[in-house]
Coordinates of C-alpha atoms in Angstrom, one line a residue:
M29 CA -0.2 0.0 -0.1
N30 CA 3.0 2.2 0.6
A31 CA 4.2 1.9 -3.0
P32 CA 1.1 3.8 -4.6
C33 CA 1.2 6.5 -1.9
S34 CA 5.0 7.1 -2.6
R35 CA 3.9 7.3 -6.6
G36 CA 1.4 9.6 -5.9
R37 CA 3.3 12.0 -3.4
L38 CA 6.3 11.9 -6.3
L39 CA 3.7 12.5 -9.1
Q40 CA 2.3 15.5 -6.9
R41 CA 5.8 17.0 -6.0
L42 CA 6.8 16.5 -10.0
G43 CA 3.5 18.4 -11.0
A44 CA 4.3 21.0 -8.3
T45 CA 7.6 21.6 -9.5
I46 CA 6.6 21.8 -12.8
V47 CA 4.1 24.5 -12.3
R48 CA 6.6 26.7 -10.3
W49 CA 9.1 26.3 -13.3
L50 CA 6.5 27.4 -15.6
Q51 CA 5.3 30.2 -13.3
L52 CA 8.6 31.6 -13.5
D53 CA 9.6 32.1 -10.0
W54 CA 13.1 30.9 -10.6
I55 CA 13.8 33.9 -12.7
G56 CA 15.1 36.8 -10.8
A57 CA 16.8 40.3 -11.5
K58 CA 20.6 38.5 -12.4
R59 CA 18.6 36.3 -14.8
V60 CA 16.4 39.0 -16.3
R61 CA 19.4 41.0 -17.0
A62 CA 21.5 38.1 -18.5
Y63 CA 18.4 37.0 -21.1
S64 CA 17.8 40.6 -22.0
I65 CA 21.8 40.9 -22.9
I66 CA 21.5 37.6 -25.2
L67 CA 18.2 38.7 -26.4
L68 CA 19.8 42.1 -27.6
F69 CA 23.2 41.1 -29.1
V70 CA 21.3 37.9 -31.1
S71 CA 18.9 40.6 -32.4
L72 CA 21.7 42.6 -33.7
I73 CA 22.6 39.6 -36.2
S74 CA 19.2 40.2 -37.7
F75 CA 19.6 43.8 -38.7
L76 CA 21.9 42.2 -41.6
G77 CA 18.6 41.2 -43.3
S78 CA 17.1 44.3 -42.7
Y79 CA 20.2 46.0 -44.2
L80 CA 20.3 43.5 -47.5
Q81 CA 16.4 44.3 -47.7
A82 CA 16.7 48.1 -47.3
T83 CA 19.9 48.2 -49.8
G84 CA 18.4 45.6 -52.2
E85 CA 16.1 46.4 -55.4
T86 CA 13.0 46.4 -53.2
G87 CA 14.1 48.8 -50.7
S88 CA 12.5 49.6 -47.5
D89 CA 10.4 52.2 -45.5
F90 CA 13.5 54.7 -44.8
L91 CA 13.5 55.4 -48.6
A92 CA 10.4 57.9 -48.0
F93 CA 12.2 59.6 -45.4
W94 CA 15.7 59.5 -47.1
S95 CA 14.2 61.0 -50.5
A96 CA 12.3 63.6 -48.9
G97 CA 15.6 64.8 -47.0
K98 CA 17.1 64.7 -50.6
L99 CA 14.4 66.8 -52.0
A100 CA 14.1 69.2 -49.2
V101 CA 18.3 69.6 -49.2
A102 CA 18.0 70.5 -52.8
G103 CA 15.4 73.2 -52.1
R104 CA 12.4 71.1 -53.4
A105 CA 10.5 70.4 -50.3
T106 CA 7.4 71.3 -52.1
E107 CA 7.6 68.1 -54.2
V108 CA 7.9 65.6 -51.1
Y109 CA 4.5 64.6 -51.5
D110 CA 5.0 64.3 -55.3
L111 CA 5.2 60.3 -56.4
A112 CA 7.2 61.1 -59.2
A113 CA 9.8 63.5 -57.7
T114 CA 10.4 60.8 -54.8
G115 CA 10.1 57.8 -57.3
A116 CA 12.8 59.4 -59.3
I117 CA 15.3 59.9 -56.7
Q118 CA 14.8 56.1 -55.1
A119 CA 15.1 54.8 -59.0
A120 CA 18.3 56.5 -59.2
I121 CA 19.8 54.4 -56.5
G122 CA 18.4 51.2 -58.5
R123 CA 15.0 50.7 -56.3
T124 CA 12.0 49.3 -57.9
N125 CA 9.6 50.3 -55.6
I126 CA 8.6 53.5 -54.7
F127 CA 8.0 54.3 -51.0
A128 CA 5.7 57.5 -50.6
F129 CA 6.1 60.0 -48.1
V130 CA 2.9 60.3 -45.9
N131 CA 4.1 62.2 -43.0
P132 CA 2.9 65.4 -41.8
P133 CA 5.0 68.2 -43.3
P134 CA 6.8 68.9 -39.6
F135 CA 8.4 65.8 -40.0
I136 CA 10.4 67.2 -43.1
L137 CA 12.6 68.7 -40.4
F138 CA 13.6 65.6 -39.0
T139 CA 14.5 63.9 -42.6
L140 CA 16.8 67.0 -43.5
P141 CA 20.0 66.0 -42.3
F142 CA 19.5 62.6 -43.6
G143 CA 19.1 63.9 -47.0
L144 CA 22.9 65.0 -46.7
L145 CA 23.9 61.4 -46.4
N146 CA 24.1 58.7 -49.1
F147 CA 21.5 56.3 -48.7
T148 CA 23.3 53.0 -46.8
V149 CA 25.2 55.9 -44.2
A150 CA 21.8 57.6 -43.9
W151 CA 19.8 54.4 -43.0
A152 CA 22.4 53.1 -40.3
A153 CA 22.4 56.8 -39.0
W154 CA 18.8 57.1 -38.8
I155 CA 18.5 53.7 -37.1
G156 CA 21.4 54.9 -34.7
A157 CA 20.0 58.2 -34.1
T158 CA 16.4 57.3 -32.9
Y159 CA 17.2 54.1 -30.9
T160 CA 19.6 56.8 -28.9
V161 CA 16.4 58.9 -28.5
Y162 CA 14.5 55.5 -27.3
L163 CA 17.0 54.3 -25.0
V164 CA 18.1 57.6 -23.5
A165 CA 14.1 58.6 -22.5
A166 CA 13.2 55.0 -21.5
R167 CA 16.0 54.0 -19.2
R168 CA 14.8 57.2 -17.2
L169 CA 11.6 55.2 -16.4
D170 CA 13.5 52.9 -14.5
R171 CA 17.4 52.6 -14.3
T172 CA 17.5 49.2 -12.8
L173 CA 15.7 47.8 -16.3
F174 CA 18.3 48.8 -18.5
W175 CA 18.9 46.0 -20.3
P176 CA 15.0 44.7 -20.7
I177 CA 14.7 48.5 -22.0
A178 CA 17.6 48.1 -24.2
A179 CA 16.3 44.7 -25.9
Y180 CA 12.8 45.4 -26.1
P181 CA 11.3 43.6 -29.0
G182 CA 9.1 46.3 -29.7
A183 CA 12.2 48.8 -30.1
L184 CA 14.3 46.1 -32.0
V185 CA 11.2 45.6 -34.6
A186 CA 11.2 49.7 -35.2
G187 CA 14.7 49.4 -35.8
W188 CA 14.2 46.5 -38.5
H189 CA 11.9 49.1 -40.1
A190 CA 14.0 51.8 -39.9
Q191 CA 10.7 53.6 -39.4
T192 CA 9.6 56.2 -36.7
G193 CA 8.7 53.8 -34.2
L194 CA 12.3 54.6 -32.0
L195 CA 11.6 58.4 -32.3
T196 CA 8.0 58.3 -31.2
G197 CA 8.3 55.9 -28.7
G198 CA 11.4 57.7 -27.1
L199 CA 8.8 61.0 -27.4
I200 CA 6.3 59.5 -25.5
A201 CA 8.7 57.7 -22.8
G202 CA 10.0 61.1 -22.3
A203 CA 6.7 62.8 -21.7
A204 CA 5.8 60.0 -19.3
D205 CA 8.9 60.6 -17.4
L206 CA 9.3 64.5 -17.3
L207 CA 5.2 65.0 -16.9
R208 CA 5.7 65.2 -12.8
R209 CA 8.8 67.1 -12.8
R210 CA 9.0 69.4 -15.9
P211 CA 5.5 69.4 -17.4
V212 CA 6.1 71.9 -20.0
A213 CA 9.2 69.9 -21.1
A214 CA 6.7 67.0 -21.2
G215 CA 4.3 69.0 -23.3
L216 CA 6.8 69.6 -25.8
C217 CA 7.6 66.0 -26.2
I218 CA 3.9 65.4 -26.7
G219 CA 3.9 68.5 -29.5
V220 CA 6.4 66.8 -31.4
L221 CA 4.1 64.1 -32.1
V222 CA 2.5 66.3 -34.6
I223 CA 4.8 64.3 -37.1
K224 CA 2.4 61.0 -36.2
P225 CA -0.7 62.7 -35.0
H226 CA -2.8 59.4 -34.5
L227 CA -0.8 58.5 -31.9
A228 CA -1.4 61.4 -29.7
L229 CA -5.2 61.2 -29.8
L230 CA -5.7 60.4 -25.9
F231 CA -3.0 62.8 -25.1
P232 CA -5.6 65.7 -24.8
V233 CA -8.0 63.6 -23.1
A234 CA -5.5 62.4 -20.3
L235 CA -3.7 65.9 -19.9
A236 CA -7.5 67.7 -19.4
A237 CA -8.8 64.9 -17.3
G238 CA -5.9 65.1 -14.8
R239 CA -5.8 69.0 -15.0
H240 CA -1.8 68.8 -16.5
W241 CA -2.5 72.4 -18.0
R242 CA 0.9 73.3 -18.4
A243 CA 1.6 70.2 -20.3
F244 CA -1.3 70.6 -22.4
W245 CA -0.9 73.8 -23.5
S246 CA 3.0 73.4 -23.8
A247 CA 1.9 70.5 -26.4
G248 CA -0.5 72.9 -28.2
A249 CA 2.1 75.4 -28.8
T250 CA 4.8 72.9 -29.8
A251 CA 2.8 71.7 -32.5
I252 CA 1.7 75.0 -33.9
V253 CA 5.6 76.3 -33.6
L254 CA 6.9 73.2 -35.6
I255 CA 4.2 73.9 -38.4
G256 CA 4.9 77.5 -38.6
I257 CA 8.7 76.7 -38.6
T258 CA 8.0 74.2 -41.8
A259 CA 6.1 77.0 -43.3
L260 CA 8.9 79.2 -43.0
L261 CA 12.0 77.2 -44.0
F262 CA 9.9 75.3 -46.8
G263 CA 7.2 77.8 -47.9
P264 CA 3.3 77.6 -47.3
E265 CA 2.9 75.5 -50.3
V266 CA 4.4 72.2 -48.4
L267 CA 1.6 72.4 -45.9
L268 CA -1.1 72.7 -48.6
N269 CA 0.6 69.6 -50.7
Y270 CA 0.2 67.8 -47.7
R271 CA -3.3 66.7 -49.0
R272 CA -1.7 64.7 -51.6
S273 CA -0.6 62.0 -49.2
W274 CA -4.3 61.4 -48.0
Q275 CA -5.2 60.0 -51.5
V276 CA -2.3 57.7 -51.0
S277 CA -3.1 56.5 -47.3
R278 CA -6.9 56.4 -48.4
F279 CA -6.1 54.3 -51.5
L280 CA -4.1 51.9 -49.0
M281 CA -6.6 51.7 -46.3
E282 CA -9.6 51.0 -48.9
M283 CA -7.5 48.9 -51.2
G284 CA -4.8 47.4 -49.2
D285 CA -4.2 43.6 -49.4
L286 CA -4.3 40.9 -46.6
P287 CA -0.7 41.3 -45.9
F288 CA -1.0 45.2 -45.3
F289 CA -3.6 45.0 -42.8
L290 CA -1.7 42.0 -41.0
R291 CA 1.3 44.0 -40.4
Q292 CA -0.9 46.5 -38.7
C293 CA -1.6 46.1 -34.7
T294 CA -5.4 47.8 -34.7
V295 CA -8.8 46.9 -33.9
Y296 CA -9.7 48.0 -37.3
A297 CA -7.1 46.1 -39.0
A298 CA -8.0 42.9 -37.4
V299 CA -11.7 43.3 -37.6
R300 CA -11.1 44.0 -41.3
V301 CA -9.3 40.7 -42.1
A302 CA -11.4 38.4 -40.0
V303 CA -14.8 40.0 -41.0
S304 CA -15.7 43.3 -43.1
P305 CA -14.7 46.8 -43.5
L306 CA -17.8 47.9 -42.3
A307 CA -17.7 45.7 -39.4
A308 CA -14.1 47.1 -38.7
T309 CA -15.1 50.5 -38.9
M310 CA -17.9 50.0 -36.2
A311 CA -15.4 48.0 -33.8
Q312 CA -12.8 50.4 -34.2
A313 CA -15.5 53.5 -33.2
L314 CA -16.4 51.3 -30.0
S315 CA -12.4 50.4 -29.1
T316 CA -11.9 54.3 -29.6
L317 CA -14.5 55.3 -27.4
L318 CA -14.0 52.6 -24.8
V319 CA -10.4 53.4 -24.1
G320 CA -10.8 56.9 -24.1
A321 CA -13.2 56.6 -21.2
I322 CA -10.9 54.2 -19.5
T323 CA -8.3 57.0 -19.9
W324 CA -10.3 59.9 -18.7
R325 CA -11.4 57.8 -15.4
A326 CA -7.8 56.8 -14.8
W327 CA -6.4 60.3 -15.1
S328 CA -9.4 61.9 -13.0
G329 CA -9.0 59.2 -10.6
P330 CA -6.7 58.9 -7.4
V331 CA -4.1 56.8 -9.5
S332 CA -0.2 57.6 -9.5
L333 CA 1.0 59.7 -12.3
E334 CA 3.1 56.4 -13.5
A335 CA 0.2 54.1 -13.4
K336 CA -1.9 56.8 -15.2
C337 CA 0.7 56.9 -17.9
A338 CA 0.9 53.0 -18.0
I339 CA -2.5 53.1 -18.8
L340 CA -2.8 56.0 -21.4
V341 CA 0.3 54.5 -23.6
A342 CA -1.5 50.8 -23.2
A343 CA -4.3 52.3 -24.5
I344 CA -2.7 54.1 -27.5
P345 CA -3.0 51.4 -30.1
L346 CA -6.6 50.4 -29.4
A347 CA -7.6 54.3 -30.1
T348 CA -6.2 54.5 -33.6
P349 CA -7.2 52.6 -37.0
Y350 CA -3.9 53.1 -38.4
M351 CA -0.6 51.7 -36.9
F352 CA 1.8 49.4 -37.6
N353 CA 3.7 46.9 -35.8
Y354 CA 7.0 49.0 -35.8
D355 CA 5.2 51.7 -33.8
L356 CA 5.1 49.5 -30.8
A357 CA 8.3 50.9 -29.4
L358 CA 6.1 53.2 -27.2
L359 CA 4.6 50.1 -25.3
I360 CA 7.8 50.1 -23.3
V361 CA 6.4 52.6 -20.9
P362 CA 3.6 50.2 -19.6
T363 CA 5.8 47.3 -20.0
V364 CA 8.4 48.7 -17.4
W365 CA 5.6 49.5 -15.1
L366 CA 4.5 46.3 -15.0
L367 CA 8.2 44.7 -14.5
A368 CA 8.6 47.2 -11.9
Q369 CA 5.1 46.1 -10.1
E370 CA 6.1 42.7 -10.5
R371 CA 9.9 43.7 -8.8
D372 CA 8.7 45.5 -6.1
H373 CA 5.4 43.5 -5.2
P374 CA 5.2 40.1 -6.4
R375 CA 2.4 38.0 -7.1
R376 CA 2.1 34.3 -7.0
G377 CA 0.6 32.4 -9.9
W378 CA 1.0 33.4 -13.9
A379 CA 1.7 37.0 -13.3
R380 CA 5.4 36.3 -14.5
P381 CA 4.5 34.0 -17.7
L382 CA 2.1 36.9 -18.8
L383 CA 4.4 39.3 -18.3
L384 CA 7.0 37.6 -20.3
V385 CA 4.3 37.0 -22.9
L386 CA 3.5 40.7 -23.2
Y387 CA 7.2 41.6 -23.2
L388 CA 7.6 39.5 -26.2
A389 CA 4.2 40.4 -28.1
P390 CA 5.5 43.1 -30.3
L391 CA 7.8 40.3 -31.7
W392 CA 5.8 37.2 -31.5
T393 CA 2.2 38.9 -33.0
R394 CA 4.2 40.1 -35.8
A395 CA 5.8 36.4 -36.5
L396 CA 2.3 34.8 -36.4
A397 CA 0.4 37.3 -38.3
L398 CA 1.1 36.2 -41.8
P399 CA 1.2 32.4 -41.0
L400 CA -2.0 32.6 -39.0
G401 CA -3.9 35.2 -41.3
A402 CA -5.2 36.6 -38.2
N403 CA -4.1 39.8 -36.3
L404 CA -3.8 39.2 -32.7
A405 CA -1.7 42.4 -31.6
P406 CA -4.9 44.3 -30.6
W407 CA -6.6 41.6 -28.6
V408 CA -2.8 41.2 -26.7
Q409 CA -3.3 44.9 -25.9
F410 CA -6.4 44.7 -24.3
I411 CA -5.0 42.2 -22.3
M412 CA -1.9 44.4 -21.5
L413 CA -4.5 47.1 -20.9
G414 CA -6.0 45.2 -17.9
A415 CA -3.1 43.8 -16.4
V416 CA -2.0 47.5 -16.0
W417 CA -5.7 48.4 -14.9
R418 CA -5.6 45.6 -12.2
R419 CA -2.3 46.3 -11.0
K420 CA -2.7 50.1 -10.8
D421 CA -3.5 50.2 -7.2
S422 CA -1.0 47.9 -5.9
E423 CA 1.5 50.4 -5.4
A424 CA 0.3 51.5 -2.2
G425 CA -0.7 48.6 -1.0
V426 CA 1.9 46.0 -0.6
A427 CA 5.2 46.6 0.9
P428 CA 8.1 46.2 -1.4
R429 CA 9.8 42.8 -1.5
Q430 CA 12.8 42.6 -4.3
M431 CA 13.1 39.7 -6.7
T432 CA 15.6 37.3 -5.5
A433 CA 19.0 38.1 -7.4
T434 CA 19.2 34.8 -9.2

């Protein structure tokens, strides 16, 4: 009779050991740092593929920025939205596709310096410069999490595309860090998002609800000043010509193929692929209203400013119908907040595996989208928003306890 009991106890212990292993209780601060360093350096190898694509015949998104910079340097900034003009510059270096410049006119100010360089150097310089902006801003959110921040998959995906995600992610992280101490500087960071205004939809809601009026007016003034400088340097015609890019964007949103929408990370894109354009429009409208209400409630309530910023930024991808996975570097803000919460107020159970899934989400949702033919990113984003909301009251309610240093 003792043998079955012994086997039963052995199986129970084995099951408990497996559960503890899956719950990642064995991962401490040293292992988090070590795994992050490994992830970062392994990911650097992948940039060879991005370089070969960018410098090959098909090219990459950065061609749009570089050709706009070339036109601005040549005194032809008013032509940056002309497909023939940008296409001619891209064809001159052997590219077969045309990458249209569709960013608002103030973004020309950021592309201008890179128009002075040849494409290969400009591509590397853009990634290096924008990654530096991201890393400097994001590491200030929590200096003890430097390596997880440096290796964040959302930042790595943005770097592969040489797109704007690292720059906008750095601006949003900077705003989150500065809002308490230097609200005018935080507003300046938010105002620069005029270069990609759909990422700033929820900021007026949050700042008004929280009565952060200095940041609110600073953001508005910064956006107006950037538009004014653009008109002064390049002529008011460039502002009027921006309307040409709307036709390109409208065509892509109406006629884009399946991969186009699977590369996005919005409710609109996910529902459009799964159901229909009409259902997608209705679902996105509901999502935008929902996260707007959540943002207002959080920012008007007695929640810490750090938790409010985490909720705001986690909600951004759910508020806009147009956003690609290369924009997800901004999610470092709620990710760092969740990491800090788990470090300071650990919870038993499956909190750590969930956090790992969310940390890696910009990478694995992107990798699975085309094979599955389904866009999982927005649904994972709802999970992240829910995780932040559930933990928002834990800062003051639990005595801090550090993770084991293993």
